[in-house]
Structures are given as structure tokens and as C-alpha cells.
Coordinates of C-alpha atoms and ligand atoms in Angstrom, one line a residue:
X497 CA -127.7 115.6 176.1
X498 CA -131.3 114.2 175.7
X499 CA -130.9 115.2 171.7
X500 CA -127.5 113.2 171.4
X501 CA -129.2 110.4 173.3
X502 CA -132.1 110.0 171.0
X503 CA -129.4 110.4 168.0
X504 CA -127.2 107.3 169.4
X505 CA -130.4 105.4 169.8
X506 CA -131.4 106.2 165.8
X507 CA -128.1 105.1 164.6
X508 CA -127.4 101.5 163.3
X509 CA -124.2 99.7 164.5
X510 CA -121.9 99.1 162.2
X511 CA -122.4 95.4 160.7
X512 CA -120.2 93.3 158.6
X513 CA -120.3 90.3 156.1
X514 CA -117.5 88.3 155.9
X515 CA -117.7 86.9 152.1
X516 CA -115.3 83.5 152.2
X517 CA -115.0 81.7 155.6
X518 CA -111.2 79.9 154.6
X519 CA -108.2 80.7 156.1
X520 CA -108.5 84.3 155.7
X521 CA -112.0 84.5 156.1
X522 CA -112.5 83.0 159.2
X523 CA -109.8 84.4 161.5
X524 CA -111.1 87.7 160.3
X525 CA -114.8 87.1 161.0
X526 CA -113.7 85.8 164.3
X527 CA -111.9 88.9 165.3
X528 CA -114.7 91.4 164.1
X529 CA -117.1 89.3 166.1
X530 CA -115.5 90.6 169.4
X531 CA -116.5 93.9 168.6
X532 CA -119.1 93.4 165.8
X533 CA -122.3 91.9 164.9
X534 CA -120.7 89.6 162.0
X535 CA -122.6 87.4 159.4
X536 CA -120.0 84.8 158.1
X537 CA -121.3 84.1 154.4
X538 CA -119.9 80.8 152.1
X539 CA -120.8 79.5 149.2
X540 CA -119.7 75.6 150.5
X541 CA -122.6 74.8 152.6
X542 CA -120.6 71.6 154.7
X543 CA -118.1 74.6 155.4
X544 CA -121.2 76.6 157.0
X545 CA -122.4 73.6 158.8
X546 CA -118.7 72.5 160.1
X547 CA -118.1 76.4 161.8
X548 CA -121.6 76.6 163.1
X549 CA -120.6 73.6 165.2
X550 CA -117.8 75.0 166.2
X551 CA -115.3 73.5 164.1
X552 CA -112.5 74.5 162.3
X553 CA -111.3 71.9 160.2
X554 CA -107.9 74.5 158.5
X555 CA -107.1 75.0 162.2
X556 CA -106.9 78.6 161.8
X557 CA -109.3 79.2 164.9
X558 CA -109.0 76.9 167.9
X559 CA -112.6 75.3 168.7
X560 CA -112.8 77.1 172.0
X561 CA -112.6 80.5 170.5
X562 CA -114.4 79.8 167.8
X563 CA -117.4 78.8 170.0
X564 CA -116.6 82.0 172.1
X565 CA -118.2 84.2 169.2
X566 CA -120.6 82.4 167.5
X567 CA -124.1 83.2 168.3
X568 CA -127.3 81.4 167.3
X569 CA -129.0 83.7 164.9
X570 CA -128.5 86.7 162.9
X571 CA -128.9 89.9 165.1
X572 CA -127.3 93.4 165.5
X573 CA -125.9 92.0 168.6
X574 CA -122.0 91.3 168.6
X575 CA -121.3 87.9 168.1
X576 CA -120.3 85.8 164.9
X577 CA -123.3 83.9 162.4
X578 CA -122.5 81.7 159.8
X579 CA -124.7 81.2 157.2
X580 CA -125.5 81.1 153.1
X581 CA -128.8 82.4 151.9
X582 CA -128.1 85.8 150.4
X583 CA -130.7 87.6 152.5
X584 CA -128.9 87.1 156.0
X585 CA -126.1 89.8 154.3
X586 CA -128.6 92.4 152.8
X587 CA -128.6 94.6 156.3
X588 CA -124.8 94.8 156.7
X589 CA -122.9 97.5 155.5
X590 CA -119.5 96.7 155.8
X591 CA -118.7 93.7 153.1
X592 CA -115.2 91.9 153.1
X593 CA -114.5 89.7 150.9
X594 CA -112.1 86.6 151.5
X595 CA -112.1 85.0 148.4
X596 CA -109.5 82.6 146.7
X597 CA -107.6 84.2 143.8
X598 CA -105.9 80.9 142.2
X599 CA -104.1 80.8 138.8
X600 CA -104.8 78.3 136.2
X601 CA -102.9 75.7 134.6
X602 CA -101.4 78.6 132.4
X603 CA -100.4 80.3 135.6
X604 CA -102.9 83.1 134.3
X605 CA -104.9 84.9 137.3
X606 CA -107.9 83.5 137.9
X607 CA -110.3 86.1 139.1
X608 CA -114.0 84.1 138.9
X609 CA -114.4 83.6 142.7
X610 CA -113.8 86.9 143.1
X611 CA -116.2 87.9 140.2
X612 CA -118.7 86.3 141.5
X613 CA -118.5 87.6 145.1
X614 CA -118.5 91.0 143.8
X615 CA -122.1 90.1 142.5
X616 CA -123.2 88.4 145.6
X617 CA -122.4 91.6 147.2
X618 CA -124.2 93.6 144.2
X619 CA -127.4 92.0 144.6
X620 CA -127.4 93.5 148.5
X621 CA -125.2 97.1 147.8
X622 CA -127.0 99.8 149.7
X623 CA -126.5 103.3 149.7
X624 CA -123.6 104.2 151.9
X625 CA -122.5 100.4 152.1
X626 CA -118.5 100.2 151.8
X627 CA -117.1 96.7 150.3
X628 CA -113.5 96.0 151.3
X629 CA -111.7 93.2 149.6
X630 CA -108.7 91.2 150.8
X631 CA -108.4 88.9 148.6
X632 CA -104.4 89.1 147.0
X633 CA -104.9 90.6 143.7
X634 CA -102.4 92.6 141.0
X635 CA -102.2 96.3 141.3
X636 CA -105.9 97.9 139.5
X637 CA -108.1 94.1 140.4
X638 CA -110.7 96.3 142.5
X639 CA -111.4 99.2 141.2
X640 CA -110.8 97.7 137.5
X641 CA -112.2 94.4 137.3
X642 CA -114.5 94.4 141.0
X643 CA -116.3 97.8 140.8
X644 CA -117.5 97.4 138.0
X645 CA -119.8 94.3 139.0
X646 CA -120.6 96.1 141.8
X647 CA -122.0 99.2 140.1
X648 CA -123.8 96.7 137.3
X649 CA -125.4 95.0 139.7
X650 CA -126.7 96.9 142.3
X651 CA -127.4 99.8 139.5
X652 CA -125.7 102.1 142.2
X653 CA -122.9 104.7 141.6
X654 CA -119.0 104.2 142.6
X655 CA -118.3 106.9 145.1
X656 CA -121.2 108.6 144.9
X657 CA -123.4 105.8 146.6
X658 CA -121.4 102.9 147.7
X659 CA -117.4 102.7 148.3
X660 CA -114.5 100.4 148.3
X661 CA -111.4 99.2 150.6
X662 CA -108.8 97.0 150.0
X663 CA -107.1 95.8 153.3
X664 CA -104.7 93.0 152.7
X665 CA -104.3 89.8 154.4
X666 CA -101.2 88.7 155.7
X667 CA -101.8 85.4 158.1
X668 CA -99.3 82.9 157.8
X669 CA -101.2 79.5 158.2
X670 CA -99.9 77.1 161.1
X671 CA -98.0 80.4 162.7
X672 CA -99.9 80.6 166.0
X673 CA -98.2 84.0 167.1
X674 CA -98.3 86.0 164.0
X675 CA -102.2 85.8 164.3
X676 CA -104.5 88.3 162.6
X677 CA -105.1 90.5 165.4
X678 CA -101.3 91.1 166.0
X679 CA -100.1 91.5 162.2
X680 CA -99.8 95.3 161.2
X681 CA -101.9 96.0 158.5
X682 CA -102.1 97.8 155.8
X683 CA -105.5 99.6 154.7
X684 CA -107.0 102.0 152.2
X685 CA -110.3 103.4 150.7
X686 CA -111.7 104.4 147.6
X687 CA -111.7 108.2 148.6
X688 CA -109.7 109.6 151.7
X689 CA -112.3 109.9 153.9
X690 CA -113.7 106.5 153.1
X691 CA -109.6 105.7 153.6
X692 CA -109.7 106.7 156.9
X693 CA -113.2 104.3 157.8
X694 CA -111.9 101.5 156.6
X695 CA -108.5 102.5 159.2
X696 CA -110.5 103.1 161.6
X697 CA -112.2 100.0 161.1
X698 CA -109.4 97.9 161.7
X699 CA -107.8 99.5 164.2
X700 CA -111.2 98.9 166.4
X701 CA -109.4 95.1 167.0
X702 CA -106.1 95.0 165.1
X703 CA -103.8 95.4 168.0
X704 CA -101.0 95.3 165.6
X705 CA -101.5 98.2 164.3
X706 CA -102.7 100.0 160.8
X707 CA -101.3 101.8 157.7
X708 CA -102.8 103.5 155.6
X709 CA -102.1 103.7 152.4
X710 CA -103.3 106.8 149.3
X711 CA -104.7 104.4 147.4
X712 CA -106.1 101.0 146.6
X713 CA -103.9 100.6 144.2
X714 CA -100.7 101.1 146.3
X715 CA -102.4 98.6 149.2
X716 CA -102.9 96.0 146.6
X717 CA -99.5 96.3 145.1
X718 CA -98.1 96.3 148.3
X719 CA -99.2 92.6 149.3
X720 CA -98.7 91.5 146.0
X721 CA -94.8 92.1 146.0
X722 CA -94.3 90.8 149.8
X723 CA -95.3 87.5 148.5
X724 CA -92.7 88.5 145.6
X725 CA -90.4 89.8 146.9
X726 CA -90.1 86.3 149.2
X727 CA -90.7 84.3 146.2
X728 CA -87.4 85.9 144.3
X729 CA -85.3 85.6 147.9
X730 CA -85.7 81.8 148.1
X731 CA -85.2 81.1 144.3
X732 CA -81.9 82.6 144.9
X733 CA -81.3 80.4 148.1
X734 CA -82.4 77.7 145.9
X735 CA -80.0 79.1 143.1
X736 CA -77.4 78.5 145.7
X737 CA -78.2 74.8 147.0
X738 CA -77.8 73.4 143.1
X739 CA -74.4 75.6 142.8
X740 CA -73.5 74.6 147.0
X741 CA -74.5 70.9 145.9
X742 CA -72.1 70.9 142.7
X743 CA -69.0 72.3 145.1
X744 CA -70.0 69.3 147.9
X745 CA -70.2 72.6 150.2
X746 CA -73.6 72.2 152.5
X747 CA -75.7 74.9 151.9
X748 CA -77.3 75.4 155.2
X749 CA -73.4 75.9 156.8
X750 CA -72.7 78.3 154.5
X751 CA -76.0 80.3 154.8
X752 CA -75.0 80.0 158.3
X753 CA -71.9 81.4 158.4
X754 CA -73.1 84.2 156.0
X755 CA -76.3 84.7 158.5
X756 CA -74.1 86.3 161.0
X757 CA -73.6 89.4 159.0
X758 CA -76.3 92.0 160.4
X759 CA -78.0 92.6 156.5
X760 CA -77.6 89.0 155.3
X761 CA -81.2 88.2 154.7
X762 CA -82.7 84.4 156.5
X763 CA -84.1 83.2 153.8
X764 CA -83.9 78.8 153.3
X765 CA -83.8 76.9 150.3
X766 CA -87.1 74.4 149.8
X767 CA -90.3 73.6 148.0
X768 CA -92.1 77.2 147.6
X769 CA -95.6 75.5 147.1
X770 CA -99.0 76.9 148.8
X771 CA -101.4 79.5 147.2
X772 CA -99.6 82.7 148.2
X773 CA -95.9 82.5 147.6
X774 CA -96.0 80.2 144.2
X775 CA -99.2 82.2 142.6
X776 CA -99.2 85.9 143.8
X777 CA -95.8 86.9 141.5
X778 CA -97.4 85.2 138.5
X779 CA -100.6 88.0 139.2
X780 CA -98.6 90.9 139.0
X781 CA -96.3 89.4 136.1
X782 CA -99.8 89.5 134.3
X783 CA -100.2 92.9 135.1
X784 CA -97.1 93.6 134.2
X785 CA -97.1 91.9 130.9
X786 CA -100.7 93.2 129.9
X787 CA -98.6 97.1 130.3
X788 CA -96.4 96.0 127.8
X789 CA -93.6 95.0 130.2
X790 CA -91.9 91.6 130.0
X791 CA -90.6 90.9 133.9
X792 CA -87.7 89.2 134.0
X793 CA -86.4 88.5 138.0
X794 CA -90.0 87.8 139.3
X795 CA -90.7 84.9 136.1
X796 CA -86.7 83.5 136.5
X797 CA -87.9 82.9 140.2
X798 CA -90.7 81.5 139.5
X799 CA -89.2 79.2 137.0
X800 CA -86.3 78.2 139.3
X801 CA -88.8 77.1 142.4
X802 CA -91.3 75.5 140.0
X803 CA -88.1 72.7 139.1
X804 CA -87.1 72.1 142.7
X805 CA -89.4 69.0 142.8
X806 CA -87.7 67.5 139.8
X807 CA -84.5 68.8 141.2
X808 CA -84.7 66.9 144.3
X809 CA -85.7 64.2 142.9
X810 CA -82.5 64.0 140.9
X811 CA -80.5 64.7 143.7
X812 CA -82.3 61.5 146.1
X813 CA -81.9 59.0 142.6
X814 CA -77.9 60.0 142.8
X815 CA -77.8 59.5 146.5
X816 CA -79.5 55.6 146.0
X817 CA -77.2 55.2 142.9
X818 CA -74.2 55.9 144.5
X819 CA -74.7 53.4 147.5
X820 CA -75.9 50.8 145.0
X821 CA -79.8 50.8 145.9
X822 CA -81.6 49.5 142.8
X823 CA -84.0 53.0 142.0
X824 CA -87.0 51.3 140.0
X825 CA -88.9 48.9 142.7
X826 CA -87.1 50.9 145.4
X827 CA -89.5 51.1 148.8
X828 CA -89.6 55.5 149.3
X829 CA -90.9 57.1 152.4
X830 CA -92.0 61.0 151.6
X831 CA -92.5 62.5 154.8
X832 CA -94.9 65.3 154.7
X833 CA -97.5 66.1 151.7
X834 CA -98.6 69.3 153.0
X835 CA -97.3 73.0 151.6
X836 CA -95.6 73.8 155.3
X837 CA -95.3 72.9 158.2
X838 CA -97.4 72.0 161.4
X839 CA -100.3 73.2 158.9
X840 CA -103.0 71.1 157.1
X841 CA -103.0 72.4 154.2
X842 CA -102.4 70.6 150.7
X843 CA -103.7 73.0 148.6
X844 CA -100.5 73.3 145.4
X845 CA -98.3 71.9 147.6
X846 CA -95.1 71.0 145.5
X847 CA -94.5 67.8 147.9
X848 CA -96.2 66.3 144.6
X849 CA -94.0 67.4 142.1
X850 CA -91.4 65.7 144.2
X851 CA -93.8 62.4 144.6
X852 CA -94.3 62.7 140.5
X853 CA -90.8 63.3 139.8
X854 CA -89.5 60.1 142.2
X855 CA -92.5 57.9 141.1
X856 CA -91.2 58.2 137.3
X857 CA -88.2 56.9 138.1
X858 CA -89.9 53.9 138.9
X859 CA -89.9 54.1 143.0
X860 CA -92.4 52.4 144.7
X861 CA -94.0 55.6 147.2
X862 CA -95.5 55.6 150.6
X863 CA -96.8 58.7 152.2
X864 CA -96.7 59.7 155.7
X865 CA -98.0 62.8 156.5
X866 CA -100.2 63.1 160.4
X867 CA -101.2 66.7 159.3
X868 CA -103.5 66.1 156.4
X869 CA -106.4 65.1 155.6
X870 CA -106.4 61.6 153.7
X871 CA -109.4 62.3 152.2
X872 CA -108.7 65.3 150.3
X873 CA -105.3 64.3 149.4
X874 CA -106.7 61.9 147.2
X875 CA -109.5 64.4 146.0
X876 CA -106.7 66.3 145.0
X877 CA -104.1 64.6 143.6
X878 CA -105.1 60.7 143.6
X879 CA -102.8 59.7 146.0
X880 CA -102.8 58.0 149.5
X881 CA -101.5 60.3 152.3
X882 CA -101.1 57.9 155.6
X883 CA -101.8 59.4 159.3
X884 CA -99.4 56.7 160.6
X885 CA -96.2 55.3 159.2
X886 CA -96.9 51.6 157.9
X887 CA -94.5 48.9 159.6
X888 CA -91.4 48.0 157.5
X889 CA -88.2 49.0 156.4
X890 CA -87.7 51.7 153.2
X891 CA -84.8 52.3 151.4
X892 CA -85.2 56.3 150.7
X893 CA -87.0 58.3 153.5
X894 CA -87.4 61.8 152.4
X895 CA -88.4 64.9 154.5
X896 CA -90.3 67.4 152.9
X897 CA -91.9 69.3 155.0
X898 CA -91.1 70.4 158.8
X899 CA -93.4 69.3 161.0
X900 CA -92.4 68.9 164.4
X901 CA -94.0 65.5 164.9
X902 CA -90.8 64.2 162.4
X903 CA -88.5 64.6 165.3
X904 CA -90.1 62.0 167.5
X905 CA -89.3 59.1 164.5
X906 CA -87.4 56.6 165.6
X907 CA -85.6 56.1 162.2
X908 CA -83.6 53.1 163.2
X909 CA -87.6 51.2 162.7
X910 CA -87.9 52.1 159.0
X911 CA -84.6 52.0 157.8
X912 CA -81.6 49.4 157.4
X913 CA -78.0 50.3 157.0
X914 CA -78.2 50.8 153.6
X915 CA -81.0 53.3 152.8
X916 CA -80.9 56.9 152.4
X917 CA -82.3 59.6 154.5
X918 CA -82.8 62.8 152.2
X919 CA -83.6 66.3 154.1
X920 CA -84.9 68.8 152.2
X921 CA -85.6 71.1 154.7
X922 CA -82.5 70.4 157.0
X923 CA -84.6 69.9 160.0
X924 CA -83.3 66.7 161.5
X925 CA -80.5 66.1 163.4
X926 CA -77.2 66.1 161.3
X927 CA -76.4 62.5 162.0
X928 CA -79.3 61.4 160.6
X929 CA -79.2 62.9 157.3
X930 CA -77.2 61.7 154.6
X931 CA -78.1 64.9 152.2
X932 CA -79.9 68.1 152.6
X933 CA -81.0 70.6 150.0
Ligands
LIG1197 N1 -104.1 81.5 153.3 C1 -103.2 82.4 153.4 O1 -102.2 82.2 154.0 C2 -103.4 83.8 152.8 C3 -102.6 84.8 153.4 C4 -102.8 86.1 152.9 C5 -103.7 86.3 151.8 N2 -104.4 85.2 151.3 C6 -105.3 85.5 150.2 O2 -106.7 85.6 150.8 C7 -107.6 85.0 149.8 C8 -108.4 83.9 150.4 O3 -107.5 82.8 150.7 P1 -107.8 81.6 151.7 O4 -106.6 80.9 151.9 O5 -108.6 82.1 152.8 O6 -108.8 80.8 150.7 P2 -109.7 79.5 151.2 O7 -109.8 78.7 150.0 O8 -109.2 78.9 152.4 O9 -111.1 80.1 151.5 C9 -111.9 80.7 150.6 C10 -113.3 80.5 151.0 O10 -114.1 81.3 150.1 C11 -115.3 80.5 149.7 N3 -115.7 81.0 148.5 C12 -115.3 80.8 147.2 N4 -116.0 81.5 146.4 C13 -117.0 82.2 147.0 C14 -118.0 83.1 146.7 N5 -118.2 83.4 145.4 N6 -118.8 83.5 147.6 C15 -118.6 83.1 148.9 N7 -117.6 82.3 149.3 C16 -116.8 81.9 148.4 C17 -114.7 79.1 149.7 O11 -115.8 78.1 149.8 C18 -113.8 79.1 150.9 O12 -114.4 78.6 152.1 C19 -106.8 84.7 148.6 O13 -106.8 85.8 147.7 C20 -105.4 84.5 149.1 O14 -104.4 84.7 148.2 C21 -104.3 84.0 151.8

């Protein structure tokens, strides 16, 4: 009794570093900061400074429970510190990294961020430390390309001194009950034991639930193809609005009436923009391809929802055409710049293909959009995103993206009786719309 005392008291509680504080990172810190002393590390220093005030400028956390964990300075007490100098993470020994894992213009992985986090963590590696990554990778990414670093580094030996997890991350931005803590997710570790940390890790605040899956390898493929595997689904769907569109059927009744079969699968034909969806099927092609293996379905998906924009756009010109509106000079309304709805993210959000596509044809573009920020719209793209919608009449109003504020428009303001209202996402009322995708 006194001996197992004395044994509790000489053992260090577990502590982790959160490596990426975005929309992954963040939530997750968050959560292990219930249970965990957590040390929030970012390499964007106004993103440190913004959370340490307790704000959340993606909207992932609300402010209240964000300011619920975060605690002054770095201890071994529970509680959540954010922070950048390197030396705040060297006494954790759980690292998670949260990372982005973009592609380049190429649609060719881009694995620097995650590179470079691997040597952040290096410089600090300790025997016994255990690095878990949950950044959405291709099949082989950490033990492969990650490891490696790690073991350069730090001088330190894979599974012999250190170990590695891969846990995947399957928020859903904007989705405020399919929240981290309630997702079931899937874990795995470097050796089986190590396997079973990292579960039990988890499972200390995932209320959701945990699998465990043999291998790395198998956990990161098996993120990789949900994104996919969605990808392929609305490609299809979107396959059927140009075919539904040709026939003057409406797509949306006929997905509808095929919906009430009990395997028909819900899936809605749109703009598949965002960093997960559009990007994660090109990482495994890549895989795929460097195997000697040319994939055919995931690339003909990707192709297919990489045109909708210019699709769309077509569609919209042959909808003002056909009621006589004069296209080049023409006064357009996009509703929505963000990749989904009631979320404020812009990042490779294929609203702007749609924007280019339109503005080629010579329309004259306003943007309305009260979800994102103005500011890095134009960072990003060069264009002017508008909170509120300006006074006046357009001839094309065009709904992009569902956000629930676009129901409270009262249409009959920005319109006249001769412009079109184009729904892409079939989420106002039928009246309103003259065509949906
Ligand atoms: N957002 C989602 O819906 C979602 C869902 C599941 C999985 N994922 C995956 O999770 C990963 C992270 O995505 P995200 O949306 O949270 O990205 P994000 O861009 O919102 O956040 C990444 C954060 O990492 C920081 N960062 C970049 N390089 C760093 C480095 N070397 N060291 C420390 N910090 C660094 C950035 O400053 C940023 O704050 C990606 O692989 C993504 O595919 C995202």
C-alpha cells in the first residue's frame, strides 16, 4: 500500500503536445485538456495569441469552452496552454500532430508541413515518447516519409526508443453534433502494445468510441478512402444532374424518389471543394500511381467535380440567354464563397471556380457571403466577399452554398421579374428557383 503510494507519486502524468492548433488541432487539444495537461504548439504566432484569448476565429470551439480549459502557464496540471517556443513541448510525451496535408497546383501531395512538424518533434523525442499523427495522409506517409525525420533528428531508434500512432481525424467543420468527442474513431500504433496506448488514449475522452486497427498503414488507408469513397459517390450524383439536366427531369425529384429505397445511398450533387474531399483521393492516387497502378474511378471523380464550376456556369449563361438577359454587363449575385455551409471556411472552395467561370463571360459579380471573413477572401483569391448584400436589383442570383441565413432573403428586394434565381444546392423554396443543379 505505502510502496504503491510512493510508486504513483514517482510517476509522471501522461502529457501531450498538440502540434497544429486549426480545425483539427484545436478541438482535439480542447478535449485532451479535460483530462490532460495539454501544450497547444503553432507555428502562426497571431493563431497562438487569438486562442490564448479565448478565441476561436474557425468556430470549431465555442469561446466559452474554449476559456473553460485554457490555463495560464505550462504545468502538469490538466488544463489547455497555447504557445510556440519549442522548449514548452520538450517534457510531453505524447505528440499529435495536426498538420495540413494540401496538394499543389499539380494535385501532387504536399507533405512539407508535415515534414517539418516531424522535426519540431525530433528536436524534443525522448526515450519512451510516442508521436501520433492525424494528419490525412496516403497509405505508408508515417512510417515511410515521418519516421524517418523523427529517427534523424532526435538520433533515437524507431521502436526500440520512441513509437508512432496514427489516429485519424474525422470532424466535419460547421457540424455542431458530430463533434470530436462523439465521432468513433479509429486508432493504431507502431507495435501492438504501443497499439493498444494509443486506444487507450483515446478512449480516456472519446465517448464515441475507438477502433483499433493492426496497423498504421490500414488506419491511414482507412481515412484516406472515406474521403474517397464520398468523393466518387457525389461525382456520380453529379454525373446524373448534367444527364437529369439534358432530359429536363429535376435531379433532386428523382434522387428523391430513388431515396426511398432502403440501400439507395443520400448522396447530393454540388461543388465538392474544401481540403478533405477534393485533395485526399488525389493522395492515394499518388500512392497508387508511384506502385505502378494507374487508378481509374478515383481520377474520373475527381475530374468530373473539378468541372462543376465551369458547368454551372454554363448552365446559369443558358438560363439568362433563354429569357433574353444580355450575359456580358449582366449584375450577378453569388451567394455563398465558403466550401460548405454555416462554416467559415474558404480554404479551395470551388465557389471560385464558379465566380471565374461566370466572370469570363463577361458578368459583372457581387459577393455575398455573412460567413466569411472579407479579409482573407481577398488574401486568397483577390476578390471582395460582402457580409451584407448591397442595395439594388441583380439579374442572376446564384446559391452556392447552404447557409441557413439564405432563407431569411427576401428575394423580391434584389430581383425584378426578369432575373434568374440559380440553386445549386436546391436549398430554397421551389418557387423561388428557376433551376437547380
Ligand atoms: N478540417 C477538416 O475538416 C479535417 C477533417 C479531418 C481531417 N483533416 C486533416 O487534418 C489535418 C489538419 O487539417 P486542418 O483543417 O486542421 O488544418 P488547418 O490549416 O486548419 O490547421 C493547421 C494548423 O497547423 C499549423 N501548422 C502548419 N505547419 C505547422 C508546423 N510545422 N508546426 C506547427 N504548426 C503548424 C497551422 O498554422 C495551422 O494553425 C489535414 O491533414 C487535414 O486533411 C481535416
Amino acid at each position: 500500500m505505502v510502496l504503491e503510494k510512493v510508486i504513483n507519486k514517482n510517476m509522471k502524468k501522461d502529457k501531450i503536445a498538440i502540434i497544429g492548433l486549426g480545425y483539427v488541432g484545436l478541438p482535439l487539444a480542447r478535449l485532451f485538456a479535460t483530462k490532460f495537461s495539454v501544450v497547444g504548439f503553432d507555428i502562426n504566432t497571431d493563431r497562438i495569441s487569438e486562442l490564448m484569448s479565448g478565441i476561436d476565429s474557425t468556430l470549431e470551439v465555442d469561446n466559452e469552452t474554449l476559456q473553460s480549459v485554457l490555463v495560464n502557464e505550462n504545468s502538469d496540471s490538466n488544463g489547455l496552454f497555447c504557445t510556440n517556443p519549442l522548449e514548452e513541448i520538450k517534457d510531453c510525451n505524447y505528440y499529435i500532430i495536426t498538420v495540413p496535408t494540401p496538394v499543389d497546383k499539380n494535385n501532387r501531395p504536399i507533405l512539407t508541413p508535415l515534414i517539418k512538424a516531424s522535426k519540431t518533434v525530433g528536436n524534443v523525442l525522448k526515450n519512451g515518447d510516442i508521436v501520433i499523427y492525424e494528419s490525412t495522409v496516403y497509405p505508408g506517409a508515417t512510417e515511410e516519409d515521418c519516421v524517418p525525420v523523427l529517427e534523424k533528428v532526435s538520433g533515437l531508434k524507431f521502436n526500440k526508443d520512441f513509437y508512432a500512432g496514427y489516429s485519424p481525424e474525422r470532424i466535419n467543420p460547421g457540424d455542431k453534433e458530430h463533434t470530436v468527442e462523439k465521432i468513433l474513431k479509429v486508432t493504431s500504433g507502431s507495435t501492438p502494445q504501443i497499439g493498444e496506448k494509443v486506444n487507450d488514449l483515446y478512449k480516456s475522452v472519446i465517448t464515441g468510441g475507438t477502433h483499433l486497427a493492426p496497423t498504421i498503414k490500414v488506419a491511414e488507408a482507412s481515412k484516406v478512402i472515406e474521403n474517397s469513397q464520398r468523393d466518387i459517390n457525389i461525382a456520380f450524383v453529379n454525373e446524373l444532374a448534367k444527364i437529369f439536366n439534358l432530359l429536363g427531369i429535376n435531379t433532386h425529384d428523382v434522387l428523391e424518389a430513388a431515396g426511398t429505397k432502403w440501400n439507395f445511398l443520400p448522396f447530393k450533387p454540388g461543388l465538392v471543394g474544401g481540403h478533405c474531399i477534393g485533395v485526399d483521393p488525389y493522395y492515394l492516387a499518388q500512392k497508387a500511381q508511384e506502385n505502378g497502378y494507374h487508378p481509374e474511378i478515383i481520377l474520373a471523380g475527381r475530374r468530373l467535380n473539378d468541372g462543376m464550376g465551369d458547368y454551372v456556369a454554363s448552365e446559369i449563361v443558358k438560363c439568362m440567354i433563354k429569357k433574353n438577359i444580355p450575359v456580358n454587363g449582366s449584375k450577378v449575385l453569388i451567394l455563398g464563397i465558403t466550401f460548405k455551409e454555416n462554416c467559415p471556411d474558404v480554404r479551395n472552395t470551388k465557389a471560385v471556380d464558379l465566380i471565374e467561370a461566370l466572370k469570363d463571360y463577361g458578368t459583372d459579380l457581387t459577393i455575398h457571403d455573412p460567413w466569411a471573413d472579407e479579409n482573407e477572401v481577398f488574401k486568397e483569391y483577390g476578390l471582395f466577399s460582402k457580409k451584407e448584400i448591397p442595395d439594388g436589383k441583380f439579374n442572376a442570383i446564384v446559391l452556392t452554398v447552404a447557409h441557413n441565413e439564405f432563407k431569411e432573403i427576401n428575394f423580391s428586394k434584389i430581383k425584378d421579374n426578369n432575373s434568374i434565381i440559380y440553386d445549386v444546392k436546391n436549398f430554397l423554396d421551389k418557387s423561388l428557383a428557376d433551376k437547380t443543379l
